[in-house]
């Protein structure tokens, strides 16, 4: 047998995603390139690794065993590379971060320079809702988490990064009278919520409940992007983080509806367990962010001051 590490990587990614299309996107390859390498890899085995039914690919039992072996081999290769870089005095290894979905508009900017300066660091960033982010941190599955609401049940250390402002927004065709939308008019709005466990949902409910506003819940959606598109289409209104709707506001797809006591202002925080035995990579990232935080904010987020 004469298969390559490249073929192992392609087969493993295809097995994990069960899709040639998704594997090619994940590996930044064309679909034909992935298909060719899968064919060459399969030719080295007399037993089928996968079968195609319709347009869907299914991994066989034998294929699943090969996928496990491939993952082990690739992990060992990464370990060798990490050790080689470590002996050269460079940072090497994995950095695991869990972030709430709206933080995807923020966290990459705080990581970009650090990752570019440390080529031996592999970033694994999970984007999910607040409940799952906190769970990953509590179970020591990640080095850091980025949230706008600090979990009260955990002993954590944190770096306060920047403000997070949430406004009431509507599609371009919504019309209202006066300087501010009254609470009586607010009650009539068909509101679209994020799912339970979302920090945006929590902030929105806290604002509405504290003012005893009886509202009409139109629907709930599981991602900030889906929520944004629903509001743009005119399905309803929502209270959303400004950070994720900059372009939609700039091109007129969304409009901010002025309401007294809005925006809601929270803060983005990078957090980690106080008891966490931090790796050299984690310690270096903390130092990098503490040193460069203000420069990063000024370079990438100074537009927030206009709102």
Coordinates of C-alpha atoms in Angstrom, one line a residue:
X1 CA 0.0 0.0 0.0
X2 CA 1.2 3.5 -0.8
X3 CA -1.4 6.0 0.4
X4 CA -0.4 9.5 1.5
X5 CA -1.1 11.6 4.5
X6 CA -3.0 13.9 2.2
X7 CA -5.3 11.0 1.2
X8 CA -5.8 10.0 4.9
X9 CA -6.8 13.6 5.7
X10 CA -9.3 13.8 2.8
X11 CA -10.8 10.4 3.7
X12 CA -11.1 11.2 7.4
X13 CA -12.8 14.6 6.7
X14 CA -15.2 13.0 4.2
X15 CA -16.0 10.2 6.8
X16 CA -16.6 12.8 9.5
X17 CA -18.8 15.1 7.4
X18 CA -20.3 12.3 5.2
X19 CA -20.2 14.6 2.3
X20 CA -17.6 15.2 -0.5
X21 CA -18.9 18.7 -0.9
X22 CA -18.5 19.6 2.8
X23 CA -15.1 17.9 2.9
X24 CA -13.9 19.9 -0.1
X25 CA -15.1 23.2 1.5
X26 CA -13.5 22.4 4.8
X27 CA -10.2 21.5 3.2
X28 CA -10.3 24.4 0.7
X29 CA -10.1 21.9 -2.2
X30 CA -12.3 21.5 -5.3
X31 CA -14.8 18.6 -5.3
X32 CA -13.1 16.9 -8.2
X33 CA -9.8 17.0 -6.3
X34 CA -11.4 15.3 -3.3
X35 CA -13.1 12.7 -5.4
X36 CA -9.9 11.8 -7.3
X37 CA -8.0 11.3 -4.0
X38 CA -10.8 9.3 -2.5
X39 CA -10.8 7.0 -5.6
X40 CA -7.0 6.5 -5.3
X41 CA -7.3 5.8 -1.6
X42 CA -10.1 3.2 -2.2
X43 CA -8.1 1.5 -4.9
X44 CA -5.6 0.3 -2.3
X45 CA -8.2 -1.7 -0.4
X46 CA -10.2 -4.7 -1.7
X47 CA -13.0 -3.9 0.7
X48 CA -15.3 -0.9 0.1
X49 CA -14.6 2.1 2.4
X50 CA -17.8 3.8 1.5
X51 CA -20.8 3.5 -0.8
X52 CA -22.8 6.2 -2.6
X53 CA -26.6 6.0 -2.6
X54 CA -28.2 8.8 -4.6
X55 CA -26.1 11.8 -3.8
X56 CA -25.2 10.8 -0.3
X57 CA -22.0 9.0 0.8
X58 CA -22.2 6.3 3.5
X59 CA -19.1 5.0 5.3
X60 CA -19.0 1.2 5.6
X61 CA -18.1 -0.5 8.9
X62 CA -14.6 -1.2 7.5
X63 CA -14.4 2.4 6.4
X64 CA -15.2 3.6 10.0
X65 CA -12.3 1.5 11.3
X66 CA -10.0 3.0 8.8
X67 CA -11.2 6.5 9.7
X68 CA -10.3 5.8 13.3
X69 CA -6.9 4.6 12.3
X70 CA -6.4 7.6 10.0
X71 CA -7.3 10.0 12.8
X72 CA -4.7 8.4 15.1
X73 CA -2.0 8.6 12.4
X74 CA -2.7 12.2 11.7
X75 CA -2.7 13.1 15.4
X76 CA 0.7 11.4 15.8
X77 CA 2.0 13.4 12.8
X78 CA 0.8 16.6 14.4
X79 CA 2.4 15.6 17.7
X80 CA 5.8 15.1 15.8
X81 CA 5.4 18.6 14.3
X82 CA 4.5 20.1 17.6
X83 CA 7.6 18.6 19.2
X84 CA 9.9 19.7 16.4
X85 CA 8.6 23.3 16.8
X86 CA 8.9 23.2 20.6
X87 CA 12.5 22.2 20.4
X88 CA 13.1 25.2 18.2
X89 CA 11.6 27.4 21.0
X90 CA 8.3 28.0 19.2
X91 CA 4.8 27.7 20.5
X92 CA 3.2 24.5 19.2
X93 CA 0.0 22.7 20.0
X94 CA -3.8 23.1 20.1
X95 CA -5.7 26.1 21.3
X96 CA -9.4 25.4 22.0
X97 CA -11.9 28.2 22.3
X98 CA -15.7 28.1 22.6
X99 CA -17.6 31.2 21.7
X100 CA -21.3 32.3 21.6
X101 CA -22.6 32.8 18.1
X102 CA -22.5 36.6 18.0
X103 CA -18.9 36.5 19.2
X104 CA -17.8 35.2 15.8
X105 CA -17.9 38.8 14.7
X106 CA -15.4 39.7 17.4
X107 CA -13.1 36.9 18.6
X108 CA -11.3 36.3 15.2
X109 CA -9.9 39.8 15.4
X110 CA -8.4 39.2 18.8
X111 CA -6.8 35.9 17.5
X112 CA -5.6 36.8 14.0
X113 CA -2.2 38.4 14.8
X114 CA -1.5 35.8 17.5
X115 CA -2.2 32.9 15.1
X116 CA -0.2 34.5 12.3
X117 CA 2.8 34.9 14.6
X118 CA 2.6 31.4 15.9
X119 CA 2.3 29.0 12.9
X120 CA 2.6 25.9 15.1
X121 CA -0.6 26.7 17.0
X122 CA -3.7 24.9 15.7
X123 CA -7.0 26.7 16.5
X124 CA -10.1 24.8 17.3
X125 CA -13.0 27.3 17.7
X126 CA -16.5 26.0 18.5
X127 CA -19.3 28.5 17.8
X128 CA -22.5 27.7 19.7
X129 CA -25.0 29.1 22.3
X130 CA -24.2 30.3 25.8
X131 CA -25.4 27.2 27.6
X132 CA -23.1 24.9 25.5
X133 CA -20.2 27.3 25.8
X134 CA -20.4 27.4 29.6
X135 CA -20.8 23.6 29.6
X136 CA -17.6 23.2 27.5
X137 CA -15.7 25.5 29.9
X138 CA -17.0 23.7 33.0
X139 CA -16.1 20.3 31.7
X140 CA -12.5 21.5 30.8
X141 CA -13.1 20.8 27.1
X142 CA -11.7 24.2 26.1
X143 CA -9.0 26.6 27.1
X144 CA -11.1 29.8 26.8
X145 CA -14.6 30.9 26.3
X146 CA -16.0 34.2 25.0
X147 CA -19.3 35.4 26.4
X148 CA -21.2 38.6 27.2
X149 CA -22.7 37.2 30.4
X150 CA -20.4 35.9 33.1
X151 CA -21.5 32.4 34.4
X152 CA -22.1 32.8 38.1
X153 CA -21.7 29.1 38.9
X154 CA -18.0 28.9 38.0
X155 CA -14.9 30.4 39.4
X156 CA -13.3 32.1 36.5
X157 CA -10.6 34.7 35.5
X158 CA -11.4 37.1 32.7
X159 CA -10.3 39.8 30.4
X160 CA -12.9 42.4 29.6
X161 CA -12.6 43.0 25.9
X162 CA -15.1 45.5 24.6
X163 CA -18.7 46.7 24.8
X164 CA -21.6 44.7 23.2
X165 CA -24.6 46.9 22.4
X166 CA -28.1 45.5 21.5
X167 CA -30.7 47.6 19.7
X168 CA -34.3 47.0 18.6
X169 CA -34.1 46.5 14.8
X170 CA -36.7 46.2 12.0
X171 CA -36.7 45.7 8.2
X172 CA -36.5 48.7 5.9
X173 CA -40.3 48.9 5.4
X174 CA -41.2 49.3 9.0
X175 CA -42.5 52.8 9.9
X176 CA -43.0 54.5 13.2
X177 CA -43.9 58.0 14.4
X178 CA -42.1 60.2 16.9
X179 CA -38.6 60.3 18.3
X180 CA -38.9 57.1 20.2
X181 CA -41.1 54.0 19.8
X182 CA -43.5 54.0 22.7
X183 CA -44.0 50.9 24.9
X184 CA -47.6 50.7 23.8
X185 CA -46.3 50.4 20.2
X186 CA -43.6 48.0 21.3
X187 CA -46.3 45.7 22.6
X188 CA -47.8 45.4 19.1
X189 CA -44.5 44.2 17.5
X190 CA -44.2 40.6 16.2
X191 CA -40.9 39.8 18.0
X192 CA -38.4 37.2 16.9
X193 CA -36.3 35.6 19.6
X194 CA -33.1 33.6 19.7
X195 CA -33.4 30.1 21.2
X196 CA -33.4 29.3 24.9
X197 CA -29.8 29.4 26.3
X198 CA -28.7 32.3 24.1
X199 CA -27.2 35.4 25.9
X200 CA -29.0 37.6 23.3
X201 CA -32.4 35.9 24.3
X202 CA -31.6 36.4 28.0
X203 CA -30.8 40.1 27.5
X204 CA -34.0 40.7 25.4
X205 CA -36.2 38.9 27.9
X206 CA -34.7 40.8 30.8
X207 CA -35.4 44.1 29.2
X208 CA -39.0 43.2 28.3
X209 CA -39.8 41.6 31.6
X210 CA -38.3 44.4 33.7
X211 CA -40.6 46.9 32.0
X212 CA -43.7 44.6 32.2
X213 CA -44.2 44.8 28.5
X214 CA -46.7 42.2 27.2
X215 CA -45.4 41.2 23.8
X216 CA -46.3 38.9 20.8
X217 CA -43.6 36.3 20.2
X218 CA -43.6 35.5 16.5
X219 CA -40.9 32.8 16.4
X220 CA -37.5 31.8 17.7
X221 CA -34.4 31.0 15.7
X222 CA -31.2 29.2 16.5
X223 CA -28.6 31.5 15.0
X224 CA -27.9 35.2 14.8
X225 CA -27.7 35.0 11.0
X226 CA -31.1 33.4 10.6
X227 CA -32.6 35.9 13.0
X228 CA -31.1 38.8 10.9
X229 CA -32.5 37.4 7.7
X230 CA -35.9 37.0 9.2
X231 CA -36.0 40.6 10.4
X232 CA -34.7 41.8 7.0
X233 CA -37.5 39.9 5.2
X234 CA -40.1 41.7 7.3
X235 CA -41.2 38.7 9.4
X236 CA -40.8 40.7 12.6
X237 CA -38.5 42.8 14.8
X238 CA -35.9 41.8 17.4
X239 CA -33.3 43.1 19.8
X240 CA -29.9 42.3 18.3
X241 CA -26.2 42.9 18.9
X242 CA -25.0 45.7 16.7
X243 CA -21.8 43.8 16.0
X244 CA -23.5 41.3 13.8
X245 CA -25.7 43.7 11.7
X246 CA -23.3 46.5 10.7
X247 CA -23.5 45.8 6.9
X248 CA -27.3 45.3 7.0
X249 CA -27.7 48.7 8.6
X250 CA -25.2 50.4 6.3
X251 CA -26.9 49.2 3.1
X252 CA -30.4 49.9 4.5
X253 CA -31.7 46.4 4.9
X254 CA -32.2 46.9 8.6
X255 CA -33.0 50.0 10.6
X256 CA -32.5 50.7 14.3
X257 CA -35.8 51.7 16.0
X258 CA -35.1 54.2 18.9
X259 CA -36.6 53.0 22.2
X260 CA -36.0 54.7 25.5
X261 CA -33.5 52.8 27.7
X262 CA -32.0 51.0 24.7
X263 CA -29.4 50.0 23.7
X264 CA -28.7 47.3 26.2
X265 CA -25.0 47.4 26.9
X266 CA -23.0 44.4 28.1
X267 CA -19.4 43.5 27.7
X268 CA -17.6 40.8 25.7
X269 CA -15.3 38.8 28.0
X270 CA -12.6 36.2 27.4
X271 CA -12.9 33.8 30.4
X272 CA -11.1 30.7 31.7
X273 CA -11.4 28.5 34.8
X274 CA -9.5 29.9 37.7
X275 CA -8.3 26.3 38.4
X276 CA -7.2 25.7 34.8
X277 CA -3.6 24.7 34.4
X278 CA -2.8 26.9 31.5
X279 CA -0.5 25.8 28.7
X280 CA 2.2 28.0 27.4
X281 CA 0.0 28.8 24.4
X282 CA -2.9 29.9 26.6
X283 CA -0.5 32.1 28.7
X284 CA 0.9 33.6 25.6
X285 CA -2.6 34.4 24.2
X286 CA -3.5 36.1 27.5
X287 CA -0.4 38.2 27.3
X288 CA -1.0 39.0 23.6
X289 CA -4.6 40.2 24.2
X290 CA -3.8 42.2 27.3
X291 CA -1.0 44.0 25.5
X292 CA -2.8 44.6 22.2
X293 CA -6.5 44.9 23.2
X294 CA -6.8 48.6 22.8
X295 CA -5.0 48.6 19.4
X296 CA -7.3 45.8 18.1
X297 CA -10.4 47.6 19.2
X298 CA -9.3 50.9 17.7
X299 CA -8.3 49.2 14.4
X300 CA -11.4 47.1 13.9
X301 CA -14.2 48.4 16.0
X302 CA -14.0 52.2 16.2
X303 CA -17.2 52.4 14.1
X304 CA -19.2 51.2 17.1
X305 CA -18.8 54.7 18.6
X306 CA -21.1 56.1 16.0
X307 CA -24.1 54.4 17.6

